[in-house]
PDB file of C-alpha atoms in Angstrom:
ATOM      1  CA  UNK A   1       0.000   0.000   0.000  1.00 64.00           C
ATOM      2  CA  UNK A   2       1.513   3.360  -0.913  1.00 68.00           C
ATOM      3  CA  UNK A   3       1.545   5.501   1.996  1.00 84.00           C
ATOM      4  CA  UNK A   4       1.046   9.217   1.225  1.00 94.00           C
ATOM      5  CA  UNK A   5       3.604  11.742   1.792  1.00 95.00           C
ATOM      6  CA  UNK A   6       1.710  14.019   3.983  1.00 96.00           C
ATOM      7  CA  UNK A   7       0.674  11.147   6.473  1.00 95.00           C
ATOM      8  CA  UNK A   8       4.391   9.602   6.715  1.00 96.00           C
ATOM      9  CA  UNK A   9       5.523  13.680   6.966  1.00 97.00           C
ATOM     10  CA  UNK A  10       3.340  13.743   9.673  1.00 96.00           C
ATOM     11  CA  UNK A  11       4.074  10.607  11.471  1.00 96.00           C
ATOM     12  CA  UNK A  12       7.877  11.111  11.016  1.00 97.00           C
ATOM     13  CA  UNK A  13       7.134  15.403  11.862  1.00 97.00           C
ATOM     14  CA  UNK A  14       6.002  13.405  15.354  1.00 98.00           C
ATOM     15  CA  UNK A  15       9.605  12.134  16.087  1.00 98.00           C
ATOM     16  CA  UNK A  16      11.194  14.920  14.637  1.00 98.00           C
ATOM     17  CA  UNK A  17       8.871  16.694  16.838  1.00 98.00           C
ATOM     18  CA  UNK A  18      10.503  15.099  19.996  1.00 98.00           C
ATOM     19  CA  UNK A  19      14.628  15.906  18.212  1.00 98.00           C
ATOM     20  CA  UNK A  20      13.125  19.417  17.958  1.00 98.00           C
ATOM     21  CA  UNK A  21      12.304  19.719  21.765  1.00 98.00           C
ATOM     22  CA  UNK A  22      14.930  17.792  23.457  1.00 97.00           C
ATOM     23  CA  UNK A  23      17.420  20.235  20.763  1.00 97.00           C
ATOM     24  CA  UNK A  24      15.637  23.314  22.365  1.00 96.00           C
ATOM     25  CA  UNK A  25      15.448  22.505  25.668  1.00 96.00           C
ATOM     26  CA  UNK A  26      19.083  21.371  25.569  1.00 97.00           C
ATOM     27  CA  UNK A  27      19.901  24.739  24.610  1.00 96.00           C
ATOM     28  CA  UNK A  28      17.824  26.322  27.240  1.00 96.00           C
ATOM     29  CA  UNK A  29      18.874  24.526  30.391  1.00 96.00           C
ATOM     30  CA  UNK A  30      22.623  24.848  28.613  1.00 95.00           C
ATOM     31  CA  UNK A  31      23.978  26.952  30.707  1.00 93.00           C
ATOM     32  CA  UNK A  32      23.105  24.946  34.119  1.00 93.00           C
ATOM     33  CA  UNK A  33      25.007  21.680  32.720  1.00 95.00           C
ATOM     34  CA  UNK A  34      27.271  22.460  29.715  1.00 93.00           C
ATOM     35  CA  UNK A  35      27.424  19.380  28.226  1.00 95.00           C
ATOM     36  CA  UNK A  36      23.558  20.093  27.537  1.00 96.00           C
ATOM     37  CA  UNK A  37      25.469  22.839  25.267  1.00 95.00           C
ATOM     38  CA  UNK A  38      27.281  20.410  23.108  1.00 96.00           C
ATOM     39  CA  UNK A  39      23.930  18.016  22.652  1.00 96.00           C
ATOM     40  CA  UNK A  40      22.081  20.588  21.615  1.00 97.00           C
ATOM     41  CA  UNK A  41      24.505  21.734  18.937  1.00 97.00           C
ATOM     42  CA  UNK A  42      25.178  18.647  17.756  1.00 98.00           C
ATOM     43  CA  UNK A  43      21.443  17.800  17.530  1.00 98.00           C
ATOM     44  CA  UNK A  44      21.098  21.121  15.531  1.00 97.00           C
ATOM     45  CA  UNK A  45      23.862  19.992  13.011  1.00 98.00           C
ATOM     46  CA  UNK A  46      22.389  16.883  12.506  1.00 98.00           C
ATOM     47  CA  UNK A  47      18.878  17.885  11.162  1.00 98.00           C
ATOM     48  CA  UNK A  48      19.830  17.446   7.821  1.00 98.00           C
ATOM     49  CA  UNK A  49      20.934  14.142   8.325  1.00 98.00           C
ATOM     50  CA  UNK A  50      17.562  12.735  10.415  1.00 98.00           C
ATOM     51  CA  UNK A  51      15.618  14.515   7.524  1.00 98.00           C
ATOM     52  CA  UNK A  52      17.625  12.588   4.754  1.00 98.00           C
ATOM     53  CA  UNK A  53      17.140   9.806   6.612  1.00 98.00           C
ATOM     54  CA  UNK A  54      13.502  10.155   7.086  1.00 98.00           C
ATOM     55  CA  UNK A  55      13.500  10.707   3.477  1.00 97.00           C
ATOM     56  CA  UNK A  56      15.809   7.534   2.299  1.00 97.00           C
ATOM     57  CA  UNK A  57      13.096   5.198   3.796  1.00 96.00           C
ATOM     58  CA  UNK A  58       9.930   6.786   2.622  1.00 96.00           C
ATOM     59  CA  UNK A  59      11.985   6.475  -1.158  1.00 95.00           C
ATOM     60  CA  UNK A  60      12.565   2.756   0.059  1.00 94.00           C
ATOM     61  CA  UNK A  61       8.799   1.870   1.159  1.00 93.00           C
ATOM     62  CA  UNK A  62       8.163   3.282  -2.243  1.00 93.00           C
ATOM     63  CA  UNK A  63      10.773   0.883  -4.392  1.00 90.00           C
ATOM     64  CA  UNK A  64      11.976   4.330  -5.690  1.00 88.00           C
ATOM     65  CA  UNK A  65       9.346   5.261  -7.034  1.00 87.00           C
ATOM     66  CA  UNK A  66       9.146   8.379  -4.933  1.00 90.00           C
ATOM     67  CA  UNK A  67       8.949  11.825  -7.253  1.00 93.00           C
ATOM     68  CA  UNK A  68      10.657  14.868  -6.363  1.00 96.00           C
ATOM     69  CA  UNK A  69       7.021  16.600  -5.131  1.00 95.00           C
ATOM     70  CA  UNK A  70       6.256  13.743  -3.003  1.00 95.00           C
ATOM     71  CA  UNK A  71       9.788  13.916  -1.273  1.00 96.00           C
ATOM     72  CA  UNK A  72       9.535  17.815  -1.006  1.00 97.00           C
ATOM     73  CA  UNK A  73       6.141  17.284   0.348  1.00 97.00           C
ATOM     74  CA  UNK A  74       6.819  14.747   3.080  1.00 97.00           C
ATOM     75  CA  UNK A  75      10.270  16.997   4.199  1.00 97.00           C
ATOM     76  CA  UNK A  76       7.810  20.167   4.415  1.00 98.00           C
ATOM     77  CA  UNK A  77       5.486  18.120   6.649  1.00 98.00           C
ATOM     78  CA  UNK A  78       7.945  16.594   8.726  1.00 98.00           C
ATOM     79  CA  UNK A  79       9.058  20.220   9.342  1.00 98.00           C
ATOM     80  CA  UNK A  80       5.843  21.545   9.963  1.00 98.00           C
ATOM     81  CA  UNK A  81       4.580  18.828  12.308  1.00 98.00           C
ATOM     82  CA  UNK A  82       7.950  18.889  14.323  1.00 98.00           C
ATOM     83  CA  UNK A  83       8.096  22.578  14.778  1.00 98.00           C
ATOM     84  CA  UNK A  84       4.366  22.843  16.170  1.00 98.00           C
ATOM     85  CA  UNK A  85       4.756  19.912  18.715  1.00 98.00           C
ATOM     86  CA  UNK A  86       8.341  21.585  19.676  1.00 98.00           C
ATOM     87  CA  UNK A  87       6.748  24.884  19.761  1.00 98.00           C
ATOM     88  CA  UNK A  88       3.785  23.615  21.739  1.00 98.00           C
ATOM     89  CA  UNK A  89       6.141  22.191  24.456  1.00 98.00           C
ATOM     90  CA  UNK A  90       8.536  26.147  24.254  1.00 97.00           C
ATOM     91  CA  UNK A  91       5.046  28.084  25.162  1.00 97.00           C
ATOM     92  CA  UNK A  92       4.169  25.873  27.929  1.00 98.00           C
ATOM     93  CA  UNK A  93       7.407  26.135  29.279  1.00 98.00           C
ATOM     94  CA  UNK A  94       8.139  30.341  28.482  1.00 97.00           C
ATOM     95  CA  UNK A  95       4.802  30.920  29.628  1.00 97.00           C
ATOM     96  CA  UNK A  96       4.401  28.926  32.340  1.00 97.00           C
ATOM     97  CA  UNK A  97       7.054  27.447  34.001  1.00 97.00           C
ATOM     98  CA  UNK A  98       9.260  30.380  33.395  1.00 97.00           C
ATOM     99  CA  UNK A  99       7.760  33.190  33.011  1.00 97.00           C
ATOM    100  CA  UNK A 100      10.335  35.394  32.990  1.00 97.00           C
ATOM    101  CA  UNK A 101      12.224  33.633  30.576  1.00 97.00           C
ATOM    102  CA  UNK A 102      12.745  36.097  27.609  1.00 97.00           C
ATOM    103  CA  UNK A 103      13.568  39.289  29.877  1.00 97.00           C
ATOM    104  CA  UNK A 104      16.643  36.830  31.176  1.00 96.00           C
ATOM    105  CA  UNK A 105      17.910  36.168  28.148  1.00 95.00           C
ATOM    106  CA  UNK A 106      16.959  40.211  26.733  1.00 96.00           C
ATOM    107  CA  UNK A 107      19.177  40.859  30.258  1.00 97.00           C
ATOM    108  CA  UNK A 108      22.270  38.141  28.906  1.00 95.00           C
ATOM    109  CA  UNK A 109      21.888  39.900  25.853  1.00 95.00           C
ATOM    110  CA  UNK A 110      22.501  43.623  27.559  1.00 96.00           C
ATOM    111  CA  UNK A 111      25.302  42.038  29.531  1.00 96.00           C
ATOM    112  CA  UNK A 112      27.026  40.740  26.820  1.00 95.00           C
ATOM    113  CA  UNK A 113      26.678  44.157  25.068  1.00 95.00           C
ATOM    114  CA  UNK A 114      28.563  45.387  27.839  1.00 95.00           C
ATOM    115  CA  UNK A 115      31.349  43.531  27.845  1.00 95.00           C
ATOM    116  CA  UNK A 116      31.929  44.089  24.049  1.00 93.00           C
ATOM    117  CA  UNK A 117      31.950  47.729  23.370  1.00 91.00           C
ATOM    118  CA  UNK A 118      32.156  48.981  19.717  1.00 89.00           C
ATOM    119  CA  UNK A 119      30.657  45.324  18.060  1.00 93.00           C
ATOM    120  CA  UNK A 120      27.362  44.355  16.826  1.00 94.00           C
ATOM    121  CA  UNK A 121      26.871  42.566  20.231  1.00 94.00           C
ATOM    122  CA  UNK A 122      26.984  45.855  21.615  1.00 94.00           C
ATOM    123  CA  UNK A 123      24.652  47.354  19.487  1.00 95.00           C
ATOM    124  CA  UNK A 124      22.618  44.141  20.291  1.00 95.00           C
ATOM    125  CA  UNK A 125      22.428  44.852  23.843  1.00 96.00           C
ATOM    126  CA  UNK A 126      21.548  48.234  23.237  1.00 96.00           C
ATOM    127  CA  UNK A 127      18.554  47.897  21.742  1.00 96.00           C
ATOM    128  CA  UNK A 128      17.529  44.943  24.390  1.00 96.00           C
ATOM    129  CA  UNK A 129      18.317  47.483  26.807  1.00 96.00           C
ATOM    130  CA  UNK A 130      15.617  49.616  24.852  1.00 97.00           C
ATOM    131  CA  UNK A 131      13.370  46.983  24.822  1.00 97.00           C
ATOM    132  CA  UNK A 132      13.305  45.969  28.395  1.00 97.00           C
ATOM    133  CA  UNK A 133      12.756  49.883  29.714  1.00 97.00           C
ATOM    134  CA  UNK A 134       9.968  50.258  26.901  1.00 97.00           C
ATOM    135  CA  UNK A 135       8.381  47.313  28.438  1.00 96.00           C
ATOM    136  CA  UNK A 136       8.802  45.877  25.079  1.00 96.00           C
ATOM    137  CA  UNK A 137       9.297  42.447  25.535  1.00 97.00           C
ATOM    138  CA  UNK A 138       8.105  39.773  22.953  1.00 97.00           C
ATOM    139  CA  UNK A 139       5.260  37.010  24.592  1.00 97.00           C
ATOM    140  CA  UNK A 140       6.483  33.397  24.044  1.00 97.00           C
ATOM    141  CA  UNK A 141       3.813  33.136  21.743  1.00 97.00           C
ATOM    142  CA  UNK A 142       5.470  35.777  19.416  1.00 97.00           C
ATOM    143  CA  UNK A 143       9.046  34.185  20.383  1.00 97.00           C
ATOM    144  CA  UNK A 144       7.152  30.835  18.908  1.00 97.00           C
ATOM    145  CA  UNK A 145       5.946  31.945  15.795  1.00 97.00           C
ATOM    146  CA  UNK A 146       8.967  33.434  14.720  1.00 97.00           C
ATOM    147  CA  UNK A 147      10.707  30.214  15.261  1.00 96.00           C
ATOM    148  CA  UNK A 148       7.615  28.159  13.524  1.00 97.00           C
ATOM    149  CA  UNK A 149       8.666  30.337  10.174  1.00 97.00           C
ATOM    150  CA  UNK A 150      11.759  29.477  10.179  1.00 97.00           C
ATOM    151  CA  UNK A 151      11.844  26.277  10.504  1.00 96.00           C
ATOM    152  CA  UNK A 152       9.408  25.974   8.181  1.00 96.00           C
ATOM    153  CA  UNK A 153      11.069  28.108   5.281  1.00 97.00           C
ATOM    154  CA  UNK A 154      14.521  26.485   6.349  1.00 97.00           C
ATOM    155  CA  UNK A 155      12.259  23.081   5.873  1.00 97.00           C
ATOM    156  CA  UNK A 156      11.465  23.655   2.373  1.00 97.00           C
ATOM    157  CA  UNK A 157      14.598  24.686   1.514  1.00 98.00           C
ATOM    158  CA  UNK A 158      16.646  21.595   2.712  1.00 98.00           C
ATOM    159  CA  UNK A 159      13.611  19.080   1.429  1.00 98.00           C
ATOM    160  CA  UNK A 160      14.239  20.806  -1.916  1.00 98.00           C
ATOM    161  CA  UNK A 161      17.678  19.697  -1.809  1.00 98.00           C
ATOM    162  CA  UNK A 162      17.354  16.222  -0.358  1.00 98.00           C
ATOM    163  CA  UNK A 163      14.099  15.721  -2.787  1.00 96.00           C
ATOM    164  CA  UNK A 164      16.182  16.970  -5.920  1.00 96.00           C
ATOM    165  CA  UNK A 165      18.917  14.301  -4.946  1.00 96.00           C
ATOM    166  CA  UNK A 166      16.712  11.293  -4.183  1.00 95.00           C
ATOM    167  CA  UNK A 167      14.834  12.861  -7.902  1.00 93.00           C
ATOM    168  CA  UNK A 168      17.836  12.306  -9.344  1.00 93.00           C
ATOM    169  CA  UNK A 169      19.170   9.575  -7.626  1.00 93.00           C
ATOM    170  CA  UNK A 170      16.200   7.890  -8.677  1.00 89.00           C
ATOM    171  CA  UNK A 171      16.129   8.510 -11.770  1.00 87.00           C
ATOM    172  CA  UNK A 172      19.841   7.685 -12.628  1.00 87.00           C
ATOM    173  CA  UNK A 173      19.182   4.641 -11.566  1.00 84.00           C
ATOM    174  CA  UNK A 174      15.635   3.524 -13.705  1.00 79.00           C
ATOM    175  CA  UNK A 175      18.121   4.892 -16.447  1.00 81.00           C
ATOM    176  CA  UNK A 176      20.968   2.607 -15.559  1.00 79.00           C
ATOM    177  CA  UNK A 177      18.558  -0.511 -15.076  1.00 78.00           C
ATOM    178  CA  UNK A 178      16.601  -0.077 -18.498  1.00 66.00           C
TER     179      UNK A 178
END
């Protein structure tokens, strides 16, 4: 039975979902234990390779057979599904476990601004400095959309790619076998 892109997107967006969050809050709770630091960046240098691998054995179950738009399709689900269940879990935990989560790290951000006078890190913390007197300050749900979009436009863009190789790949090879 051929399984439709959007519904293995979706079921594969639902462990991608769980790379997403454990990524994020390894970043978050970083600076507590450090090593969180270096699983969190390697987890974010690795989507690629989940997502090709996600990919690689949807284009196996389908013998294939898989066309670039299905590919590109499933990738921009997986994305999509991933980011909402990750972005689910950030808002629960900026909004209600810790609350004052974005004015800490708007606070880092002035700190660090400090400490590097005449840089774009400086200039950085100057306008968080801006934004924390103005009262300014971004609700998690904002802070979550903005990520949503991104990973969603940084989705497409890296399914194109892996969908254009297995395409290709693909095609090569029904090429080679005739």
């Amino acid at each position: 039975m051929i399984t439709s892109p959007y519904r293995r997107g979706a079921d594969d967006g639902f462990i991608f979902g769980l790379y997403l969050t454990l990524m994020f809050f390894g970043s978050i709770f970083s600076p507590r234990l450090p090593l969180l630091g270096f699983l969190s960046f390697a987890l974010m240098a690795g989507v690629p390779a989940v997502i090709f691998l996600f990919m690689r054995r949807y284009d196996r179950a389908m013998q294939g057979c898989a066309t670039f738009p299905m590919l590109w399709m499933q990738g921009v689900v997986i994305f999509t599904c991933g980011i909402l269940i990750s972005g689910a879990l950030l808002v629960v935990y900026m909004k209600w476990i810790e609350p004052d989560f974005i004015v800490r790290q708007l606070e880092g951000i002035v700190e660090m601004g400090i400490q590097a006078p005449d840089t774009a890190l400086a200039e950085a913390g100057d306008i968080a400095s801006q934004m924390i007197k103005a009262r300014f300050i971004p609700t998690p749900i904002a802070v979550v959309t903005e990520f949503i979009m991104g990973a969603i436009v940084s989705g497409s863009l890296l399914s194109i790619l892996l969908g254009g190789y297995f395409a290709i790949r693909n095609k090569s090879r029904r090429k080679h076998d005739a």
